[in-house]
mmCIF file of C-alpha atoms in Angstrom:
data_model
loop_
_atom_site.group_PDB
_atom_site.id
_atom_site.type_symbol
_atom_site.label_atom_id
_atom_site.label_comp_id
_atom_site.label_asym_id
_atom_site.label_seq_id
_atom_site.Cartn_x
_atom_site.Cartn_y
_atom_site.Cartn_z
ATOM 1 C CA MET A 528 -20.831 14.264 0.744
ATOM 2 C CA PHE A 529 -17.577 13.721 -0.969
ATOM 3 C CA GLN A 530 -16.977 15.345 -4.383
ATOM 4 C CA ALA A 531 -17.311 13.394 -7.698
ATOM 5 C CA ALA A 532 -14.105 13.379 -9.687
ATOM 6 C CA THR A 533 -14.153 15.704 -12.760
ATOM 7 C CA ALA A 534 -11.083 14.530 -14.603
ATOM 8 C CA PRO A 535 -11.522 14.153 -18.363
ATOM 9 C CA ASP A 536 -12.948 10.826 -19.434
ATOM 10 C CA ASP A 537 -13.382 9.725 -15.761
ATOM 11 C CA ILE A 538 -9.496 9.247 -15.387
ATOM 12 C CA ALA A 539 -8.297 10.330 -12.058
ATOM 13 C CA VAL A 540 -4.618 9.681 -12.439
ATOM 14 C CA ILE A 541 -2.398 9.586 -15.530
ATOM 15 C CA VAL A 542 1.211 8.443 -15.238
ATOM 16 C CA ASP A 543 2.789 8.692 -18.751
ATOM 17 C CA SER A 544 6.377 7.347 -19.359
ATOM 18 C CA VAL A 545 7.425 8.900 -16.041
ATOM 19 C CA SER A 546 11.024 8.417 -14.710
ATOM 20 C CA LYS A 547 12.665 9.839 -11.626
ATOM 21 C CA THR A 548 16.334 9.849 -10.801
ATOM 22 C CA PHE A 549 18.126 11.132 -7.799
ATOM 23 C CA THR A 550 21.865 12.089 -7.396
ATOM 24 C CA GLN A 551 23.739 10.664 -4.507
ATOM 25 C CA TRP A 552 27.284 11.923 -3.468
ATOM 26 C CA GLN A 553 29.405 9.138 -2.021
ATOM 27 C CA ARG A 554 32.835 9.340 -0.406
ATOM 28 C CA LYS A 555 35.392 7.635 -2.571
ATOM 29 C CA GLU A 556 37.991 5.582 -0.560
ATOM 30 C CA LYS A 557 40.797 3.257 -1.503
ATOM 31 C CA ALA A 558 42.435 1.886 1.471
ATOM 32 C CA SER A 559 45.522 -0.520 1.512
ATOM 33 C CA GLY A 560 46.682 -0.258 5.046
ATOM 34 C CA GLU A 561 45.990 1.658 8.333
ATOM 35 C CA ASN A 562 47.999 4.807 7.421
ATOM 36 C CA SER A 563 46.757 4.724 3.797
ATOM 37 C CA ALA A 564 43.137 4.283 5.038
ATOM 38 C CA LEU A 565 43.546 7.334 7.343
ATOM 39 C CA LYS A 566 44.946 9.480 4.480
ATOM 40 C CA ASN A 567 42.185 8.343 2.019
ATOM 41 C CA LYS A 568 39.491 9.076 4.613
ATOM 42 C CA ARG A 569 40.810 12.632 5.039
ATOM 43 C CA ARG A 570 40.938 13.060 1.247
ATOM 44 C CA SER A 571 37.440 11.704 0.808
ATOM 45 C CA ILE A 572 36.029 14.701 2.624
ATOM 46 C CA PHE A 573 37.027 16.613 -0.612
ATOM 47 C CA ARG A 574 36.763 13.711 -3.016
ATOM 48 C CA GLN A 575 33.290 12.463 -3.692
ATOM 49 C CA GLU A 576 31.746 10.224 -6.345
ATOM 50 C CA LYS A 577 28.432 11.121 -7.910
ATOM 51 C CA LYS A 578 26.020 8.204 -8.286
ATOM 52 C CA ILE A 579 22.713 8.482 -10.181
ATOM 53 C CA VAL A 580 19.851 6.418 -8.625
ATOM 54 C CA THR A 581 16.834 5.466 -10.745
ATOM 55 C CA ALA A 582 13.805 5.353 -8.531
ATOM 56 C CA LEU A 583 11.275 5.103 -11.418
ATOM 57 C CA ASP A 584 11.977 4.005 -14.986
ATOM 58 C CA ASN A 585 9.503 4.812 -17.731
ATOM 59 C CA VAL A 586 6.380 3.979 -15.653
ATOM 60 C CA SER A 587 2.895 4.377 -17.330
ATOM 61 C CA PHE A 588 -0.539 3.534 -15.776
ATOM 62 C CA ARG A 589 -3.970 5.079 -15.364
ATOM 63 C CA ILE A 590 -6.399 5.084 -12.487
ATOM 64 C CA ARG A 591 -10.152 5.491 -13.201
ATOM 65 C CA ARG A 592 -12.471 7.479 -11.034
ATOM 66 C CA GLY A 593 -13.997 5.337 -8.318
ATOM 67 C CA GLU A 594 -11.182 2.683 -8.469
ATOM 68 C CA PHE A 595 -9.573 1.213 -5.409
ATOM 69 C CA ALA A 596 -6.171 0.251 -6.573
ATOM 70 C CA ALA A 597 -3.095 -1.254 -4.742
ATOM 71 C CA TYR A 598 0.394 -0.294 -5.489
ATOM 72 C CA ALA A 599 3.038 -2.785 -4.294
ATOM 73 C CA GLY A 600 6.615 -3.791 -4.539
ATOM 74 C CA PRO A 601 9.668 -4.610 -2.373
ATOM 75 C CA ASN A 602 11.570 -1.893 -0.356
ATOM 76 C CA GLY A 603 13.186 0.615 -2.607
ATOM 77 C CA ALA A 604 11.017 -0.253 -5.684
ATOM 78 C CA GLY A 605 9.615 3.236 -6.100
ATOM 79 C CA LYS A 606 6.271 3.125 -4.232
ATOM 80 C CA SER A 607 6.711 6.199 -2.084
ATOM 81 C CA THR A 608 8.462 8.239 -4.798
ATOM 82 C CA THR A 609 5.411 7.646 -7.007
ATOM 83 C CA MET A 610 3.056 8.954 -4.199
ATOM 84 C CA LYS A 611 5.259 12.055 -3.807
ATOM 85 C CA LEU A 612 5.205 12.764 -7.433
ATOM 86 C CA LEU A 613 1.438 12.360 -7.681
ATOM 87 C CA SER A 614 1.025 14.817 -4.581
ATOM 88 C CA GLY A 615 3.423 17.360 -6.133
ATOM 89 C CA MET A 616 6.127 16.774 -3.329
ATOM 90 C CA LEU A 617 8.631 15.668 -6.108
ATOM 91 C CA GLN A 618 8.777 16.459 -9.828
ATOM 92 C CA PRO A 619 9.562 13.831 -12.413
ATOM 93 C CA THR A 620 12.804 13.748 -14.334
ATOM 94 C CA ASP A 621 11.080 12.661 -17.500
ATOM 95 C CA GLY A 622 7.447 12.026 -18.498
ATOM 96 C CA LYS A 623 4.156 13.590 -17.623
ATOM 97 C CA LEU A 624 1.703 13.417 -14.625
ATOM 98 C CA SER A 625 -1.890 14.324 -14.383
ATOM 99 C CA VAL A 626 -3.963 14.000 -11.272
ATOM 100 C CA LEU A 627 -7.697 15.012 -11.427
ATOM 101 C CA GLY A 628 -6.850 16.852 -14.715
ATOM 102 C CA MET A 629 -4.306 18.926 -13.216
ATOM 103 C CA SER A 630 -0.401 19.099 -13.079
ATOM 104 C CA PRO A 631 0.900 18.148 -9.557
ATOM 105 C CA GLU A 632 3.920 20.571 -10.339
ATOM 106 C CA LYS A 633 2.049 23.558 -11.677
ATOM 107 C CA ASP A 634 -1.316 23.352 -9.967
ATOM 108 C CA ARG A 635 -0.298 21.960 -6.476
ATOM 109 C CA ILE A 636 -2.431 24.302 -4.397
ATOM 110 C CA ALA A 637 -5.596 23.815 -6.541
ATOM 111 C CA LEU A 638 -4.856 19.977 -6.549
ATOM 112 C CA MET A 639 -4.409 19.701 -2.856
ATOM 113 C CA LYS A 640 -8.010 21.084 -2.413
ATOM 114 C CA ARG A 641 -9.330 18.041 -4.127
ATOM 115 C CA LEU A 642 -6.634 15.467 -2.891
ATOM 116 C CA GLY A 643 -6.022 13.767 0.325
ATOM 117 C CA VAL A 644 -2.506 12.173 1.188
ATOM 118 C CA LEU A 645 -1.685 10.142 4.293
ATOM 119 C CA PHE A 646 1.690 8.679 5.042
ATOM 120 C CA GLY A 647 1.541 5.946 7.775
ATOM 121 C CA ASN A 648 4.747 7.059 9.474
ATOM 122 C CA ARG A 649 3.814 10.777 9.640
ATOM 123 C CA THR A 650 1.092 12.851 11.232
ATOM 124 C CA GLU A 651 -0.395 16.280 10.659
ATOM 125 C CA LEU A 652 -1.855 16.457 14.106
ATOM 126 C CA TRP A 653 -0.683 19.068 16.500
ATOM 127 C CA TRP A 654 1.361 17.064 19.018
ATOM 128 C CA ASP A 655 0.658 19.147 22.166
ATOM 129 C CA HIS A 656 -2.957 19.973 21.431
ATOM 130 C CA PRO A 657 -6.285 18.098 21.461
ATOM 131 C CA VAL A 658 -7.232 16.343 18.271
ATOM 132 C CA ILE A 659 -10.230 18.620 17.746
ATOM 133 C CA GLN A 660 -7.995 21.730 17.617
ATOM 134 C CA SER A 661 -6.067 20.145 14.635
ATOM 135 C CA PHE A 662 -9.426 19.598 12.909
ATOM 136 C CA GLU A 663 -10.493 23.185 13.540
ATOM 137 C CA TRP A 664 -7.101 24.490 12.269
ATOM 138 C CA LYS A 665 -7.565 22.732 9.006
ATOM 139 C CA LYS A 666 -11.074 24.058 8.680
ATOM 140 C CA VAL A 667 -9.839 27.677 8.972
ATOM 141 C CA VAL A 668 -6.637 27.261 6.864
ATOM 142 C CA TRP A 669 -8.442 25.291 4.194
ATOM 143 C CA ASP A 670 -11.402 27.500 4.190
ATOM 144 C CA ILE A 671 -13.853 24.525 4.553
ATOM 145 C CA PRO A 672 -17.435 25.679 4.543
ATOM 146 C CA ASP A 673 -19.202 25.261 7.877
ATOM 147 C CA ALA A 674 -21.767 22.788 6.435
ATOM 148 C CA VAL A 675 -19.087 20.629 4.807
ATOM 149 C CA TYR A 676 -16.882 20.503 7.822
ATOM 150 C CA ARG A 677 -19.780 19.614 10.186
ATOM 151 C CA ARG A 678 -21.154 16.945 7.933
ATOM 152 C CA ASN A 679 -17.728 15.405 7.337
ATOM 153 C CA LEU A 680 -16.670 15.613 10.955
ATOM 154 C CA ASP A 681 -19.969 13.937 12.080
ATOM 155 C CA MET A 682 -19.325 11.273 9.516
ATOM 156 C CA MET A 683 -15.697 10.722 10.667
ATOM 157 C CA ILE A 684 -16.728 10.559 14.280
ATOM 158 C CA LYS A 685 -19.276 7.940 13.553
ATOM 159 C CA LEU A 686 -17.450 5.748 11.055
ATOM 160 C CA LEU A 687 -13.873 5.969 12.588
ATOM 161 C CA ASP A 688 -15.004 5.820 16.185
ATOM 162 C CA ILE A 689 -13.050 9.004 17.315
ATOM 163 C CA ASP A 690 -15.667 10.606 19.530
ATOM 164 C CA GLU A 691 -13.844 9.680 22.716
ATOM 165 C CA ILE A 692 -10.495 10.991 21.549
ATOM 166 C CA GLN A 693 -11.475 14.385 20.221
ATOM 167 C CA ASN A 694 -10.302 16.171 23.262
ATOM 168 C CA THR A 695 -7.325 13.971 23.730
ATOM 169 C CA PHE A 696 -3.835 15.421 23.104
ATOM 170 C CA ALA A 697 -2.314 13.856 20.010
ATOM 171 C CA ARG A 698 0.849 12.837 21.954
ATOM 172 C CA GLU A 699 -1.342 10.697 24.237
ATOM 173 C CA LEU A 700 -2.975 8.633 21.430
ATOM 174 C CA SER A 701 -2.138 5.017 20.624
ATOM 175 C CA LEU A 702 -0.868 4.484 17.089
ATOM 176 C CA GLY A 703 -4.318 3.082 15.952
ATOM 177 C CA GLN A 704 -6.080 6.116 17.446
ATOM 178 C CA ARG A 705 -3.573 8.454 15.757
ATOM 179 C CA MET A 706 -4.051 6.778 12.434
ATOM 180 C CA ARG A 707 -7.802 7.065 12.619
ATOM 181 C CA ALA A 708 -7.546 10.731 13.672
ATOM 182 C CA ASP A 709 -5.001 11.487 10.808
ATOM 183 C CA LEU A 710 -7.439 9.671 8.345
ATOM 184 C CA ALA A 711 -10.412 11.812 9.616
ATOM 185 C CA MET A 712 -8.285 15.116 9.283
ATOM 186 C CA MET A 713 -7.332 14.173 5.857
ATOM 187 C CA LEU A 714 -10.881 13.688 4.741
ATOM 188 C CA LEU A 715 -12.367 16.776 6.313
ATOM 189 C CA HIS A 716 -12.291 18.746 2.889
ATOM 190 C CA SER A 717 -14.044 15.945 0.959
ATOM 191 C CA PRO A 718 -11.133 14.875 -1.359
ATOM 192 C CA GLU A 719 -12.064 13.101 -4.642
ATOM 193 C CA LEU A 720 -8.871 11.130 -4.525
ATOM 194 C CA ILE A 721 -6.809 9.779 -1.670
ATOM 195 C CA LEU A 722 -3.245 8.481 -1.672
ATOM 196 C CA LEU A 723 -2.411 6.213 1.196
ATOM 197 C CA ASP A 724 1.225 5.166 1.931
ATOM 198 C CA GLU A 725 1.235 2.272 4.402
ATOM 199 C CA PRO A 726 -1.911 3.315 6.213
ATOM 200 C CA THR A 727 -2.028 0.134 8.303
ATOM 201 C CA LEU A 728 1.628 0.216 9.343
ATOM 202 C CA GLY A 729 2.044 -1.016 12.927
ATOM 203 C CA LEU A 730 -1.620 -1.265 13.565
ATOM 204 C CA ASP A 731 -3.163 -4.054 15.814
ATOM 205 C CA VAL A 732 -5.765 -6.395 14.361
ATOM 206 C CA VAL A 733 -8.755 -4.370 15.654
ATOM 207 C CA ALA A 734 -7.426 -0.950 14.505
ATOM 208 C CA LYS A 735 -6.361 -2.491 11.096
ATOM 209 C CA ARG A 736 -9.904 -3.994 10.648
ATOM 210 C CA GLN A 737 -11.487 -0.537 11.392
ATOM 211 C CA MET A 738 -9.201 1.144 8.858
ATOM 212 C CA ILE A 739 -9.858 -1.342 6.012
ATOM 213 C CA GLU A 740 -13.623 -1.471 6.516
ATOM 214 C CA PHE A 741 -13.752 2.362 6.487
ATOM 215 C CA LEU A 742 -11.701 2.699 3.243
ATOM 216 C CA LYS A 743 -13.874 0.182 1.558
ATOM 217 C CA LYS A 744 -16.983 1.943 2.643
ATOM 218 C CA ILE A 745 -15.967 5.441 1.354
ATOM 219 C CA ASN A 746 -14.845 3.940 -1.857
ATOM 220 C CA ARG A 747 -18.101 1.892 -2.256
ATOM 221 C CA GLU A 748 -20.606 4.297 -1.011
ATOM 222 C CA GLU A 749 -18.988 7.701 -1.698
ATOM 223 C CA GLY A 750 -17.099 6.865 -4.887
ATOM 224 C CA VAL A 751 -13.698 8.181 -3.561
ATOM 225 C CA THR A 752 -10.863 7.060 -5.642
ATOM 226 C CA ILE A 753 -8.143 5.394 -3.670
ATOM 227 C CA LEU A 754 -4.512 4.392 -4.426
ATOM 228 C CA VAL A 755 -2.900 2.568 -1.510
ATOM 229 C CA THR A 756 0.633 0.994 -0.877
ATOM 230 C CA SER A 757 1.292 -1.494 1.832
ATOM 231 C CA HIS A 758 3.755 -4.312 2.474
ATOM 232 C CA ASP A 759 0.831 -6.360 3.886
ATOM 233 C CA MET A 760 -0.477 -8.232 0.787
ATOM 234 C CA ASP A 761 -3.374 -9.730 2.590
ATOM 235 C CA ASP A 762 -4.607 -6.354 3.433
ATOM 236 C CA LEU A 763 -4.288 -5.091 -0.115
ATOM 237 C CA GLU A 764 -6.089 -8.037 -1.554
ATOM 238 C CA GLU A 765 -8.903 -7.413 0.904
ATOM 239 C CA MET A 766 -9.217 -3.716 0.066
ATOM 240 C CA ALA A 767 -8.391 -3.331 -3.594
ATOM 241 C CA GLN A 768 -9.761 -4.784 -6.889
ATOM 242 C CA ARG A 769 -6.627 -4.000 -8.937
ATOM 243 C CA ILE A 770 -2.971 -4.348 -8.086
ATOM 244 C CA LEU A 771 0.021 -2.663 -9.655
ATOM 245 C CA MET A 772 3.438 -4.264 -8.928
ATOM 246 C CA ILE A 773 6.576 -2.196 -9.296
ATOM 247 C CA SER A 774 10.048 -3.682 -9.177
ATOM 248 C CA ASN A 775 13.437 -2.004 -9.647
ATOM 249 C CA GLY A 776 11.559 1.140 -10.512
ATOM 250 C CA LYS A 777 9.650 -0.511 -13.420
ATOM 251 C CA LEU A 778 5.979 -1.589 -13.678
ATOM 252 C CA ALA A 779 6.097 -5.380 -13.536
ATOM 253 C CA PHE A 780 2.284 -6.166 -13.254
ATOM 254 C CA ASP A 781 -1.006 -4.444 -13.634
ATOM 255 C CA GLY A 782 -4.213 -6.451 -13.165
ATOM 256 C CA SER A 783 -6.288 -8.544 -10.724
ATOM 257 C CA PHE A 784 -5.014 -10.530 -7.747
ATOM 258 C CA ASP A 785 -6.187 -13.661 -9.332
ATOM 259 C CA GLY A 786 -4.171 -12.838 -12.403
ATOM 260 C CA LEU A 787 -1.261 -12.189 -10.158
ATOM 261 C CA ARG A 788 -1.496 -15.761 -8.785
ATOM 262 C CA GLU A 789 -1.610 -17.116 -12.343
ATOM 263 C CA ILE A 790 1.865 -15.906 -12.970
ATOM 264 C CA THR A 791 3.095 -18.283 -10.342
ATOM 265 C CA GLY A 792 1.054 -21.175 -11.524
ATOM 266 C CA ASN A 793 -2.181 -20.765 -9.658
ATOM 267 C CA LEU A 794 -0.927 -22.175 -6.389
ATOM 268 C CA THR A 795 -3.637 -23.657 -4.171
ATOM 269 C CA HIS A 796 -3.708 -25.003 -0.509
ATOM 270 C CA PHE A 797 -6.030 -27.625 0.717
ATOM 271 C CA THR A 798 -6.404 -29.291 4.017
ATOM 272 C CA VAL A 799 -7.430 -33.062 4.336
ATOM 273 C CA THR A 800 -8.715 -34.487 7.560
ATOM 274 C CA THR A 801 -8.495 -38.307 7.820
ATOM 275 C CA ASP A 802 -8.742 -41.146 10.341
ATOM 276 C CA GLY A 803 -5.043 -40.864 10.662
ATOM 277 C CA ARG A 804 -3.914 -42.314 7.416
ATOM 278 C CA ARG A 805 -1.819 -40.055 5.239
ATOM 279 C CA PRO A 806 -3.327 -39.748 1.725
ATOM 280 C CA ASP A 807 -1.058 -40.465 -1.131
ATOM 281 C CA LEU A 808 -1.771 -37.598 -3.661
ATOM 282 C CA GLU A 809 0.310 -37.480 -6.826
ATOM 283 C CA GLY A 810 1.460 -33.912 -7.897
ATOM 284 C CA CYS A 811 0.711 -32.378 -4.404
ATOM 285 C CA LYS A 812 3.357 -31.141 -1.890
ATOM 286 C CA LEU A 813 2.726 -32.066 1.728
ATOM 287 C CA LEU A 814 3.172 -28.876 3.846
ATOM 288 C CA SER A 815 2.401 -30.182 7.325
ATOM 289 C CA GLU A 816 0.623 -32.914 9.173
ATOM 290 C CA LYS A 817 -0.770 -33.109 12.799
ATOM 291 C CA HIS A 818 -3.203 -35.464 14.372
ATOM 292 C CA GLY A 819 -4.738 -36.681 11.035
ATOM 293 C CA VAL A 820 -4.945 -33.081 9.546
ATOM 294 C CA PHE A 821 -2.779 -32.907 6.360
ATOM 295 C CA GLU A 822 -2.043 -29.575 4.470
ATOM 296 C CA PHE A 823 -0.966 -29.810 0.944
ATOM 297 C CA GLU A 824 -0.078 -27.406 -1.806
ATOM 298 C CA VAL A 825 -0.898 -27.901 -5.503
ATOM 299 C CA ASP A 826 -0.403 -26.016 -8.713
ATOM 300 C CA LEU A 827 -3.790 -26.169 -10.454
ATOM 301 C CA SER A 828 -2.253 -25.052 -13.772
ATOM 302 C CA ARG A 829 -0.302 -28.433 -13.775
ATOM 303 C CA LEU A 830 -2.813 -30.594 -12.074
ATOM 304 C CA SER A 831 -6.409 -29.917 -12.806
ATOM 305 C CA ILE A 832 -9.046 -29.672 -10.049
ATOM 306 C CA LYS A 833 -10.782 -32.627 -11.776
ATOM 307 C CA VAL A 834 -7.828 -34.875 -11.310
ATOM 308 C CA LEU A 835 -7.243 -33.700 -7.715
ATOM 309 C CA LEU A 836 -10.883 -34.475 -6.734
ATOM 310 C CA GLU A 837 -10.574 -37.862 -8.381
ATOM 311 C CA GLN A 838 -7.585 -38.632 -6.310
ATOM 312 C CA LEU A 839 -9.304 -37.523 -3.206
ATOM 313 C CA SER A 840 -12.272 -39.645 -3.854
ATOM 314 C CA HIS A 841 -10.228 -42.827 -4.027
ATOM 315 C CA ALA A 842 -8.117 -41.987 -1.022
ATOM 316 C CA ASP A 843 -8.991 -44.092 2.138
ATOM 317 C CA GLY A 844 -9.977 -42.666 5.553
ATOM 318 C CA ILE A 845 -10.870 -39.079 4.300
ATOM 319 C CA MET A 846 -13.333 -37.446 6.619
ATOM 320 C CA ASP A 847 -13.135 -33.651 5.321
ATOM 321 C CA VAL A 848 -11.507 -31.678 2.640
ATOM 322 C CA GLU A 849 -11.135 -27.871 2.606
ATOM 323 C CA ILE A 850 -9.631 -26.039 -0.522
ATOM 324 C CA ARG A 851 -8.496 -22.418 -0.641
ATOM 325 C CA LYS A 852 -6.178 -20.204 -2.537
ATOM 326 C CA ALA A 853 -2.547 -19.907 -1.583
ATOM 327 C CA PRO A 854 -1.746 -16.796 0.733
ATOM 328 C CA ILE A 855 -1.072 -13.852 -1.545
ATOM 329 C CA GLU A 856 2.020 -13.244 0.660
ATOM 330 C CA GLN A 857 3.492 -16.577 -0.671
ATOM 331 C CA VAL A 858 2.641 -15.584 -4.246
ATOM 332 C CA ILE A 859 4.466 -12.256 -3.897
ATOM 333 C CA THR A 860 7.452 -13.702 -2.097
ATOM 334 C CA GLN A 861 7.961 -16.005 -5.141
ATOM 335 C CA LEU A 862 7.518 -13.096 -7.526
ATOM 336 C CA TYR A 863 10.023 -10.900 -5.682
ATOM 337 C CA GLN A 864 12.560 -13.763 -5.796
ATOM 338 C CA ALA A 865 12.045 -14.320 -9.519
ATOM 339 C CA TRP A 866 12.361 -10.570 -10.243
ATOM 340 C CA LYS A 867 15.522 -10.332 -8.041
ATOM 341 C CA ASN A 868 17.206 -13.040 -10.141
ATOM 342 C CA THR A 869 16.351 -11.362 -13.531
#
């Protein structure tokens, strides 16, 4: 079985006023012509300008034991930097971090025995060896007890459907197979908390479905705490109960997906099937129409559901109505645009 977290007050992750800056050196050029440009280019080898880049700016949040939380934001917002700070790969410029009651900087070896980390664009599998040899290597190096290793391996084989690829060389795996093998390897030591950076990156529909269902299962049944980043907001909404949004290095939102929708006005989509006549619905935006099927968008914070239903009840020729929430991707796109303009 996976271990139960033992952090004080059942808090798995504490991020307290954390900032992280990086120093970049850039060549300084000032060209006013071909000859001048050549001279300045030569001088720029020795003349460089220092630029301070702020990846995280005074970010604070907590993740409770057993939570499944999503961490999202546009490219360059600070998602991967946060994951690297929590796993001890980087140290904060300011602020304090606590993961499972330990300091990622000072207690990294002890922490890694209770933590799992997976980056979607990297692998820990031995490229020119069968998958099972990577698993056995981890068992020895991490000193995983035989009973724990055997139990977890059996569980991974069953839940992640990796029985047929155990003896396959890592270099011969498809992306979906490799991701499942990497996830299995990460979980062999029964981590209490797992950090996932783009775990569904590049996966096809079937592989993505297997990954999502597995993560939901170990969170629900084993109580594993999960913090996951992804650019696919639909995936995040299906997996997580809470979402933290970061923009320009600052925490811009922390709450539920429904709460996130309310920020943009509670957008809702609905489809109306008619005998061919187009319904005239005040306060609704027509998105598409085809063969008597009309798709509309409405902001239920401005037009109540009661008024909408009244309009639909008086419209002629309506045969069917289907109401659903606007895709979370659309909500996020509007938020990104709003944040970009502030």
